Amino acid sequence: MYTRITLTTLGFFLVSLLSAQTSFQVVSKVIEEEFPYSPGYEVNIEGERAEILVDTWDKQSVKVVMEIISKHPDKSIAERDLEAVKYSIEQHGQQIYFRNYISQDSGQPKPESQLKTIYTVYLPAECPVYLKNYFGEANVSNLERMLRLQSEFTAIFLKNLHGETKVDSRFGDITGDGLNGIVSITTHRSDITLMNLTGDFDIHSKFGVIKLFTDESLVNMNIEAERSDVYFFDPHPTRYGYLLTAHYGTITAPLDLKFNYLENTQPIKQAVFNPGGETGTISVKISFGDIIIRNP
């Protein structure tokens, strides 16, 4: 394992909304560490006001580059507030931990600067990842085994994930491309957009919009949503089996998708479609929202 810490100071100009020029001083600290990796290791990341990027590489090691940034018109205040961002990079047995949080020292005033921490993490594709983030962004790609992600006020971007993926998001939109395996997503006031899906999906949503771009690789999709709209975009929607239930909502589908309505009243609409030989099953239960199936 090695560690490298670098301190830098930058000055640049931003134009305010009132078109007045304000000079901001940027002070940053960069920490780098790398750990040898062995099968069975896990990586745990916990960020606050953080942008977190996790990707894979061919090396049998785990590397983190953590850049802590403080921005304020007064350089001395930016430097002071930089110290309010605490961090830890540790290994305990098979567990590797990366963490940052904001905590002012005793006797120090509340931070006035704009604070942000940027993580760049590289690890073997088979390494499980546990990630928490508050107020920021999480971008995870190319894992082959497992991701557990819990966040608030965090934009989430997922790409080419295999194995098991579990996401719990509050007030943060989710965009996923190439999710493959067992996927569980629970959201509150978050929009979901997923494409190129393969495997079994279980989605629970409150107060959001769900957009799914499906194809012939989809196996099973189960959605339970409240005050959310669900959109399916598929070039051949008749190849799936459907069980759709809308409480105080509507069901809209192409003309060639001829549903059998078990119930079709103002409070409840329940529709089924069983073409036989379907490549996937889609089940949706929704309250106070609409289900829309369209050709892309």
C-alpha positions as YAML, in Angstrom:
chain: A
units: angstrom
residues:
- id: 1
  name: MET
  ca: [0.00, 0.00, 0.00]
- id: 2
  name: TYR
  ca: [1.23, 3.51, -0.76]
- id: 3
  name: THR
  ca: [-0.14, 6.94, 0.08]
- id: 4
  name: ARG
  ca: [0.37, 10.28, -1.66]
- id: 5
  name: ILE
  ca: [-1.09, 13.62, -0.56]
- id: 6
  name: THR
  ca: [-0.92, 16.74, -2.71]
- id: 7
  name: LEU
  ca: [-2.05, 20.26, -1.82]
- id: 8
  name: THR
  ca: [-2.91, 22.80, -4.53]
- id: 9
  name: THR
  ca: [-4.41, 26.30, -4.70]
- id: 10
  name: LEU
  ca: [-6.15, 27.66, -7.77]
- id: 11
  name: GLY
  ca: [-7.91, 30.90, -8.56]
- id: 12
  name: PHE
  ca: [-10.54, 31.35, -11.25]
- id: 13
  name: PHE
  ca: [-13.51, 33.52, -12.17]
- id: 14
  name: LEU
  ca: [-17.19, 32.67, -12.25]
- id: 15
  name: VAL
  ca: [-19.94, 34.87, -13.62]
- id: 16
  name: SER
  ca: [-22.89, 35.24, -11.26]
- id: 17
  name: LEU
  ca: [-26.51, 35.23, -12.31]
- id: 18
  name: LEU
  ca: [-26.45, 39.01, -12.04]
- id: 19
  name: SER
  ca: [-23.56, 39.12, -14.52]
- id: 20
  name: ALA
  ca: [-21.21, 40.46, -11.86]
- id: 21
  name: GLN
  ca: [-17.79, 38.85, -11.78]
- id: 22
  name: THR
  ca: [-16.81, 37.18, -8.53]
- id: 23
  name: SER
  ca: [-13.34, 35.82, -7.95]
- id: 24
  name: PHE
  ca: [-13.29, 32.41, -6.27]
- id: 25
  name: GLN
  ca: [-10.24, 30.81, -4.73]
- id: 26
  name: VAL
  ca: [-10.04, 27.03, -4.95]
- id: 27
  name: VAL
  ca: [-7.95, 25.04, -2.51]
- id: 28
  name: SER
  ca: [-7.69, 21.28, -2.91]
- id: 29
  name: LYS
  ca: [-6.06, 18.28, -1.34]
- id: 30
  name: VAL
  ca: [-5.42, 15.05, -3.26]
- id: 31
  name: ILE
  ca: [-4.89, 11.72, -1.51]
- id: 32
  name: GLU
  ca: [-3.94, 8.53, -3.36]
- id: 33
  name: GLU
  ca: [-3.73, 5.03, -1.94]
- id: 34
  name: GLU
  ca: [-3.52, 1.56, -3.44]
- id: 35
  name: PHE
  ca: [-4.16, -1.78, -1.74]
- id: 36
  name: PRO
  ca: [-3.28, -5.29, -2.97]
- id: 37
  name: TYR
  ca: [-6.45, -7.26, -3.74]
- id: 38
  name: SER
  ca: [-7.26, -10.88, -2.95]
- id: 39
  name: PRO
  ca: [-10.49, -12.86, -3.58]
- id: 40
  name: GLY
  ca: [-13.00, -12.22, -0.82]
- id: 41
  name: TYR
  ca: [-12.12, -8.57, -0.35]
- id: 42
  name: GLU
  ca: [-14.89, -5.95, -0.29]
- id: 43
  name: VAL
  ca: [-14.82, -2.18, -0.82]
- id: 44
  name: ASN
  ca: [-16.98, 0.14, 1.29]
- id: 45
  name: ILE
  ca: [-17.39, 3.80, 0.30]
- id: 46
  name: GLU
  ca: [-19.26, 6.44, 2.29]
- id: 47
  name: GLY
  ca: [-19.35, 9.96, 0.88]
- id: 48
  name: GLU
  ca: [-20.83, 13.31, 1.86]
- id: 49
  name: ARG
  ca: [-21.10, 16.05, -0.78]
- id: 50
  name: ALA
  ca: [-19.14, 13.69, -2.97]
- id: 51
  name: GLU
  ca: [-18.84, 12.73, -6.61]
- id: 52
  name: ILE
  ca: [-17.94, 9.05, -6.66]
- id: 53
  name: LEU
  ca: [-16.72, 7.16, -9.73]
- id: 54
  name: VAL
  ca: [-16.15, 3.42, -9.46]
- id: 55
  name: ASP
  ca: [-14.73, 1.46, -12.42]
- id: 56
  name: THR
  ca: [-12.77, -1.72, -12.99]
- id: 57
  name: TRP
  ca: [-9.28, -2.50, -14.25]
- id: 58
  name: ASP
  ca: [-7.11, -5.56, -14.89]
- id: 59
  name: LYS
  ca: [-4.81, -5.07, -11.90]
- id: 60
  name: GLN
  ca: [-5.20, -7.15, -8.74]
- id: 61
  name: SER
  ca: [-5.35, -4.07, -6.56]
- id: 62
  name: VAL
  ca: [-7.76, -1.42, -5.34]
- id: 63
  name: LYS
  ca: [-6.80, 2.21, -5.95]
- id: 64
  name: VAL
  ca: [-8.52, 5.35, -4.70]
- id: 65
  name: VAL
  ca: [-7.80, 8.94, -5.65]
- id: 66
  name: MET
  ca: [-9.66, 11.31, -3.34]
- id: 67
  name: GLU
  ca: [-9.67, 15.02, -4.18]
- id: 68
  name: ILE
  ca: [-11.09, 17.35, -1.52]
- id: 69
  name: ILE
  ca: [-12.05, 20.79, -2.85]
- id: 70
  name: SER
  ca: [-12.88, 24.00, -0.99]
- id: 71
  name: LYS
  ca: [-14.04, 27.09, -2.89]
- id: 72
  name: HIS
  ca: [-14.56, 30.61, -1.49]
- id: 73
  name: PRO
  ca: [-13.78, 34.19, -2.59]
- id: 74
  name: ASP
  ca: [-11.48, 34.50, 0.44]
- id: 75
  name: LYS
  ca: [-8.50, 32.15, 0.13]
- id: 76
  name: SER
  ca: [-7.94, 32.01, 3.88]
- id: 77
  name: ILE
  ca: [-11.52, 30.88, 4.46]
- id: 78
  name: ALA
  ca: [-11.22, 28.29, 1.69]
- id: 79
  name: GLU
  ca: [-8.06, 26.94, 3.33]
- id: 80
  name: ARG
  ca: [-9.68, 26.90, 6.76]
- id: 81
  name: ASP
  ca: [-12.80, 25.11, 5.53]
- id: 82
  name: LEU
  ca: [-10.75, 22.52, 3.65]
- id: 83
  name: GLU
  ca: [-9.83, 21.12, 7.06]
- id: 84
  name: ALA
  ca: [-13.52, 20.63, 7.88]
- id: 85
  name: VAL
  ca: [-13.64, 17.77, 5.38]
- id: 86
  name: LYS
  ca: [-12.46, 14.71, 7.27]
- id: 87
  name: TYR
  ca: [-11.52, 11.50, 5.50]
- id: 88
  name: SER
  ca: [-10.36, 7.99, 6.25]
- id: 89
  name: ILE
  ca: [-8.82, 5.31, 4.04]
- id: 90
  name: GLU
  ca: [-8.41, 2.06, 5.93]
- id: 91
  name: GLN
  ca: [-8.22, -1.70, 5.61]
- id: 92
  name: HIS
  ca: [-9.46, -4.13, 8.23]
- id: 93
  name: GLY
  ca: [-8.90, -7.68, 7.12]
- id: 94
  name: GLN
  ca: [-10.84, -8.21, 3.90]
- id: 95
  name: GLN
  ca: [-12.71, -4.91, 4.27]
- id: 96
  name: ILE
  ca: [-11.38, -1.76, 2.58]
- id: 97
  name: TYR
  ca: [-13.04, 1.49, 3.68]
- id: 98
  name: PHE
  ca: [-13.08, 4.94, 2.03]
- id: 99
  name: ARG
  ca: [-14.98, 7.70, 3.79]
- id: 100
  name: ASN
  ca: [-15.33, 11.47, 3.91]
- id: 101
  name: TYR
  ca: [-17.57, 13.67, 6.03]
- id: 102
  name: ILE
  ca: [-17.82, 17.29, 7.12]
- id: 103
  name: SER
  ca: [-17.08, 18.08, 10.76]
- id: 104
  name: GLN
  ca: [-15.77, 21.39, 12.02]
- id: 105
  name: ASP
  ca: [-13.05, 21.35, 14.65]
- id: 106
  name: SER
  ca: [-13.77, 22.59, 18.15]
- id: 107
  name: GLY
  ca: [-13.71, 26.37, 18.25]
- id: 108
  name: GLN
  ca: [-13.87, 26.71, 14.46]
- id: 109
  name: PRO
  ca: [-16.80, 28.51, 12.76]
- id: 110
  name: LYS
  ca: [-19.24, 26.70, 10.53]
- id: 111
  name: PRO
  ca: [-17.76, 26.17, 7.03]
- id: 112
  name: GLU
  ca: [-18.66, 28.93, 4.58]
- id: 113
  name: SER
  ca: [-16.98, 27.52, 1.49]
- id: 114
  name: GLN
  ca: [-18.40, 25.30, -1.22]
- id: 115
  name: LEU
  ca: [-17.05, 21.87, -0.32]
- id: 116
  name: LYS
  ca: [-16.82, 18.80, -2.51]
- id: 117
  name: THR
  ca: [-14.92, 15.53, -2.54]
- id: 118
  name: ILE
  ca: [-14.24, 13.61, -5.76]
- id: 119
  name: TYR
  ca: [-13.51, 9.89, -5.53]
- id: 120
  name: THR
  ca: [-12.02, 7.87, -8.37]
- id: 121
  name: VAL
  ca: [-11.86, 4.18, -7.46]
- id: 122
  name: TYR
  ca: [-10.44, 1.37, -9.58]
- id: 123
  name: LEU
  ca: [-10.81, -2.26, -8.57]
- id: 124
  name: PRO
  ca: [-11.10, -5.79, -10.00]
- id: 125
  name: ALA
  ca: [-14.47, -6.51, -11.61]
- id: 126
  name: GLU
  ca: [-15.29, -9.32, -9.16]
- id: 127
  name: CYS
  ca: [-14.86, -7.10, -6.08]
- id: 128
  name: PRO
  ca: [-18.17, -6.41, -4.26]
- id: 129
  name: VAL
  ca: [-18.91, -2.73, -3.61]
- id: 130
  name: TYR
  ca: [-20.98, -1.16, -0.82]
- id: 131
  name: LEU
  ca: [-21.57, 2.53, -1.47]
- id: 132
  name: LYS
  ca: [-23.36, 5.29, 0.45]
- id: 133
  name: ASN
  ca: [-23.51, 8.91, -0.63]
- id: 134
  name: TYR
  ca: [-25.29, 12.04, 0.52]
- id: 135
  name: PHE
  ca: [-25.63, 15.12, -1.72]
- id: 136
  name: GLY
  ca: [-23.61, 14.36, -4.83]
- id: 137
  name: GLU
  ca: [-23.22, 11.86, -7.64]
- id: 138
  name: ALA
  ca: [-22.42, 8.15, -7.97]
- id: 139
  name: ASN
  ca: [-21.17, 6.62, -11.22]
- id: 140
  name: VAL
  ca: [-20.52, 2.84, -11.16]
- id: 141
  name: SER
  ca: [-19.48, 0.71, -14.13]
- id: 142
  name: ASN
  ca: [-18.46, -2.81, -15.13]
- id: 143
  name: LEU
  ca: [-18.85, -4.71, -11.86]
- id: 144
  name: GLU
  ca: [-19.42, -8.44, -12.27]
- id: 145
  name: ARG
  ca: [-20.47, -9.59, -8.82]
- id: 146
  name: MET
  ca: [-22.32, -7.21, -6.51]
- id: 147
  name: LEU
  ca: [-23.25, -3.59, -5.84]
- id: 148
  name: ARG
  ca: [-25.15, -2.23, -2.85]
- id: 149
  name: LEU
  ca: [-25.89, 1.47, -3.19]
- id: 150
  name: GLN
  ca: [-27.76, 3.70, -0.75]
- id: 151
  name: SER
  ca: [-28.06, 7.42, -1.35]
- id: 152
  name: GLU
  ca: [-29.91, 10.66, -0.72]
- id: 153
  name: PHE
  ca: [-29.91, 13.70, -3.02]
- id: 154
  name: THR
  ca: [-27.48, 11.86, -5.30]
- id: 155
  name: ALA
  ca: [-27.67, 11.39, -9.08]
- id: 156
  name: ILE
  ca: [-26.90, 7.73, -9.89]
- id: 157
  name: PHE
  ca: [-25.42, 6.39, -13.13]
- id: 158
  name: LEU
  ca: [-24.99, 2.63, -13.58]
- id: 159
  name: LYS
  ca: [-23.43, 0.90, -16.60]
- id: 160
  name: ASN
  ca: [-22.67, -2.72, -17.50]
- id: 161
  name: LEU
  ca: [-23.35, -4.25, -14.11]
- id: 162
  name: HIS
  ca: [-23.67, -8.01, -13.70]
- id: 163
  name: GLY
  ca: [-24.53, -10.25, -10.79]
- id: 164
  name: GLU
  ca: [-26.58, -8.68, -8.01]
- id: 165
  name: THR
  ca: [-27.43, -4.97, -7.85]
- id: 166
  name: LYS
  ca: [-29.43, -3.33, -5.08]
- id: 167
  name: VAL
  ca: [-30.13, 0.41, -5.07]
- id: 168
  name: ASP
  ca: [-32.02, 2.52, -2.53]
- id: 169
  name: SER
  ca: [-32.39, 6.16, -3.56]
- id: 170
  name: ARG
  ca: [-34.17, 9.16, -2.05]
- id: 171
  name: PHE
  ca: [-34.32, 12.39, -4.04]
- id: 172
  name: GLY
  ca: [-31.84, 11.21, -6.66]
- id: 173
  name: ASP
  ca: [-32.56, 10.11, -10.24]
- id: 174
  name: ILE
  ca: [-31.22, 6.78, -11.52]
- id: 175
  name: THR
  ca: [-29.95, 6.10, -15.04]
- id: 176
  name: GLY
  ca: [-28.90, 2.54, -15.92]
- id: 177
  name: ASP
  ca: [-27.56, 0.99, -19.12]
- id: 178
  name: GLY
  ca: [-26.71, -2.68, -19.50]
- id: 179
  name: LEU
  ca: [-27.88, -4.02, -16.14]
- id: 180
  name: ASN
  ca: [-27.72, -7.81, -16.09]
- id: 181
  name: GLY
  ca: [-28.63, -10.18, -13.27]
- id: 182
  name: ILE
  ca: [-30.78, -9.75, -10.17]
- id: 183
  name: VAL
  ca: [-31.64, -6.07, -9.79]
- id: 184
  name: SER
  ca: [-33.60, -4.48, -6.95]
- id: 185
  name: ILE
  ca: [-34.36, -0.74, -6.92]
- id: 186
  name: THR
  ca: [-36.29, 1.19, -4.28]
- id: 187
  name: THR
  ca: [-36.84, 4.93, -4.75]
- id: 188
  name: HIS
  ca: [-38.63, 7.89, -3.21]
- id: 189
  name: ARG
  ca: [-39.03, 11.02, -5.33]
- id: 190
  name: SER
  ca: [-36.55, 9.72, -7.87]
- id: 191
  name: ASP
  ca: [-36.97, 9.16, -11.60]
- id: 192
  name: ILE
  ca: [-35.68, 5.90, -13.10]
- id: 193
  name: THR
  ca: [-34.46, 5.40, -16.68]
- id: 194
  name: LEU
  ca: [-33.16, 1.93, -17.62]
- id: 195
  name: MET
  ca: [-32.11, 0.45, -20.97]
- id: 196
  name: ASN
  ca: [-30.58, -2.77, -22.35]
- id: 197
  name: LEU
  ca: [-31.91, -4.91, -19.51]
- id: 198
  name: THR
  ca: [-31.30, -8.61, -18.88]
- id: 199
  name: GLY
  ca: [-32.38, -10.60, -15.85]
- id: 200
  name: ASP
  ca: [-34.86, -10.26, -13.02]
- id: 201
  name: PHE
  ca: [-35.88, -6.76, -11.92]
- id: 202
  name: ASP
  ca: [-37.81, -5.71, -8.84]
- id: 203
  name: ILE
  ca: [-38.66, -1.99, -8.65]
- id: 204
  name: HIS
  ca: [-40.51, -0.11, -5.90]
- id: 205
  name: SER
  ca: [-41.15, 3.57, -6.54]
- id: 206
  name: LYS
  ca: [-42.96, 6.45, -4.85]
- id: 207
  name: PHE
  ca: [-43.39, 9.84, -6.52]
- id: 208
  name: GLY
  ca: [-41.34, 9.33, -9.67]
- id: 209
  name: VAL
  ca: [-41.35, 8.52, -13.38]
- id: 210
  name: ILE
  ca: [-40.09, 5.12, -14.54]
- id: 211
  name: LYS
  ca: [-38.91, 4.77, -18.15]
- id: 212
  name: LEU
  ca: [-37.84, 1.31, -19.33]
- id: 213
  name: PHE
  ca: [-36.33, 0.61, -22.75]
- id: 214
  name: THR
  ca: [-36.70, -3.15, -22.99]
- id: 215
  name: ASP
  ca: [-35.63, -5.70, -25.59]
- id: 216
  name: GLU
  ca: [-35.67, -9.46, -26.11]
- id: 217
  name: SER
  ca: [-33.13, -10.07, -23.33]
- id: 218
  name: LEU
  ca: [-35.47, -9.12, -20.50]
- id: 219
  name: VAL
  ca: [-36.49, -12.07, -18.30]
- id: 220
  name: ASN
  ca: [-38.82, -10.78, -15.59]
- id: 221
  name: MET
  ca: [-39.90, -7.32, -14.44]
- id: 222
  name: ASN
  ca: [-41.91, -6.64, -11.29]
- id: 223
  name: ILE
  ca: [-42.90, -3.06, -10.47]
- id: 224
  name: GLU
  ca: [-44.87, -1.68, -7.55]
- id: 225
  name: ALA
  ca: [-45.36, 2.08, -7.74]
- id: 226
  name: GLU
  ca: [-47.30, 4.79, -5.94]
- id: 227
  name: ARG
  ca: [-48.01, 8.18, -7.51]
- id: 228
  name: SER
  ca: [-45.63, 7.27, -10.31]
- id: 229
  name: ASP
  ca: [-45.97, 6.81, -14.05]
- id: 230
  name: VAL
  ca: [-44.45, 3.77, -15.77]
- id: 231
  name: TYR
  ca: [-43.37, 3.82, -19.43]
- id: 232
  name: PHE
  ca: [-42.27, 0.80, -21.48]
- id: 233
  name: PHE
  ca: [-40.56, 1.42, -24.81]
- id: 234
  name: ASP
  ca: [-40.13, -1.77, -26.82]
- id: 235
  name: PRO
  ca: [-40.08, -2.47, -30.58]
- id: 236
  name: HIS
  ca: [-41.94, -5.78, -30.07]
- id: 237
  name: PRO
  ca: [-44.08, -5.49, -26.94]
- id: 238
  name: THR
  ca: [-46.26, -8.50, -27.83]
- id: 239
  name: ARG
  ca: [-43.48, -10.98, -27.01]
- id: 240
  name: TYR
  ca: [-43.97, -10.46, -23.26]
- id: 241
  name: GLY
  ca: [-46.60, -11.68, -20.88]
- id: 242
  name: TYR
  ca: [-48.25, -8.89, -18.87]
- id: 243
  name: LEU
  ca: [-50.17, -8.57, -15.64]
- id: 244
  name: LEU
  ca: [-51.01, -4.90, -15.13]
- id: 245
  name: THR
  ca: [-53.05, -3.35, -12.33]
- id: 246
  name: ALA
  ca: [-53.75, 0.39, -12.07]
- id: 247
  name: HIS
  ca: [-55.61, 1.86, -9.10]
- id: 248
  name: TYR
  ca: [-56.96, 5.26, -10.08]
- id: 249
  name: GLY
  ca: [-54.81, 5.29, -13.22]
- id: 250
  name: THR
  ca: [-54.88, 4.34, -16.90]
- id: 251
  name: ILE
  ca: [-53.32, 1.66, -19.10]
- id: 252
  name: THR
  ca: [-52.27, 2.66, -22.62]
- id: 253
  name: ALA
  ca: [-50.82, 0.20, -25.16]
- id: 254
  name: PRO
  ca: [-50.34, -0.25, -28.94]
- id: 255
  name: LEU
  ca: [-53.32, -1.62, -30.86]
- id: 256
  name: ASP
  ca: [-51.65, -4.98, -31.53]
- id: 257
  name: LEU
  ca: [-51.26, -5.57, -27.79]
- id: 258
  name: LYS
  ca: [-54.77, -6.81, -27.12]
- id: 259
  name: PHE
  ca: [-55.27, -7.04, -23.38]
- id: 260
  name: ASN
  ca: [-57.90, -9.12, -21.65]
- id: 261
  name: TYR
  ca: [-59.36, -6.85, -18.99]
- id: 262
  name: LEU
  ca: [-60.27, -8.73, -15.83]
- id: 263
  name: GLU
  ca: [-61.56, -5.46, -14.41]
- id: 264
  name: ASN
  ca: [-62.02, -2.11, -16.12]
- id: 265
  name: THR
  ca: [-63.65, 0.39, -13.79]
- id: 266
  name: GLN
  ca: [-62.86, 3.91, -12.69]
- id: 267
  name: PRO
  ca: [-61.07, 2.82, -9.50]
- id: 268
  name: ILE
  ca: [-59.34, -0.31, -10.84]
- id: 269
  name: LYS
  ca: [-58.06, -1.48, -14.19]
- id: 270
  name: GLN
  ca: [-56.52, -4.94, -14.40]
- id: 271
  name: ALA
  ca: [-55.26, -6.29, -17.72]
- id: 272
  name: VAL
  ca: [-53.49, -9.49, -18.75]
- id: 273
  name: PHE
  ca: [-51.78, -10.59, -21.95]
- id: 274
  name: ASN
  ca: [-50.46, -14.11, -22.51]
- id: 275
  name: PRO
  ca: [-49.19, -14.61, -26.05]
- id: 276
  name: GLY
  ca: [-47.48, -17.93, -25.32]
- id: 277
  name: GLY
  ca: [-43.78, -18.45, -25.82]
- id: 278
  name: GLU
  ca: [-43.01, -15.00, -24.42]
- id: 279
  name: THR
  ca: [-39.43, -14.12, -23.59]
- id: 280
  name: GLY
  ca: [-40.30, -12.27, -20.38]
- id: 281
  name: THR
  ca: [-43.00, -11.49, -17.87]
- id: 282
  name: ILE
  ca: [-43.91, -7.95, -16.85]
- id: 283
  name: SER
  ca: [-45.98, -7.34, -13.73]
- id: 284
  name: VAL
  ca: [-46.97, -3.82, -12.69]
- id: 285
  name: LYS
  ca: [-49.08, -2.67, -9.75]
- id: 286
  name: ILE
  ca: [-49.56, 1.07, -9.62]
- id: 287
  name: SER
  ca: [-51.62, 3.50, -7.53]
- id: 288
  name: PHE
  ca: [-52.44, 7.02, -8.72]
- id: 289
  name: GLY
  ca: [-50.35, 6.75, -11.87]
- id: 290
  name: ASP
  ca: [-50.46, 5.60, -15.48]
- id: 291
  name: ILE
  ca: [-48.95, 2.64, -17.34]
- id: 292
  name: ILE
  ca: [-47.91, 3.44, -20.90]
- id: 293
  name: ILE
  ca: [-46.53, 0.92, -23.41]
- id: 294
  name: ARG
  ca: [-45.12, 2.36, -26.63]
- id: 295
  name: ASN
  ca: [-42.98, 1.49, -29.61]
- id: 296
  name: PRO
  ca: [-39.72, 3.49, -29.41]
...
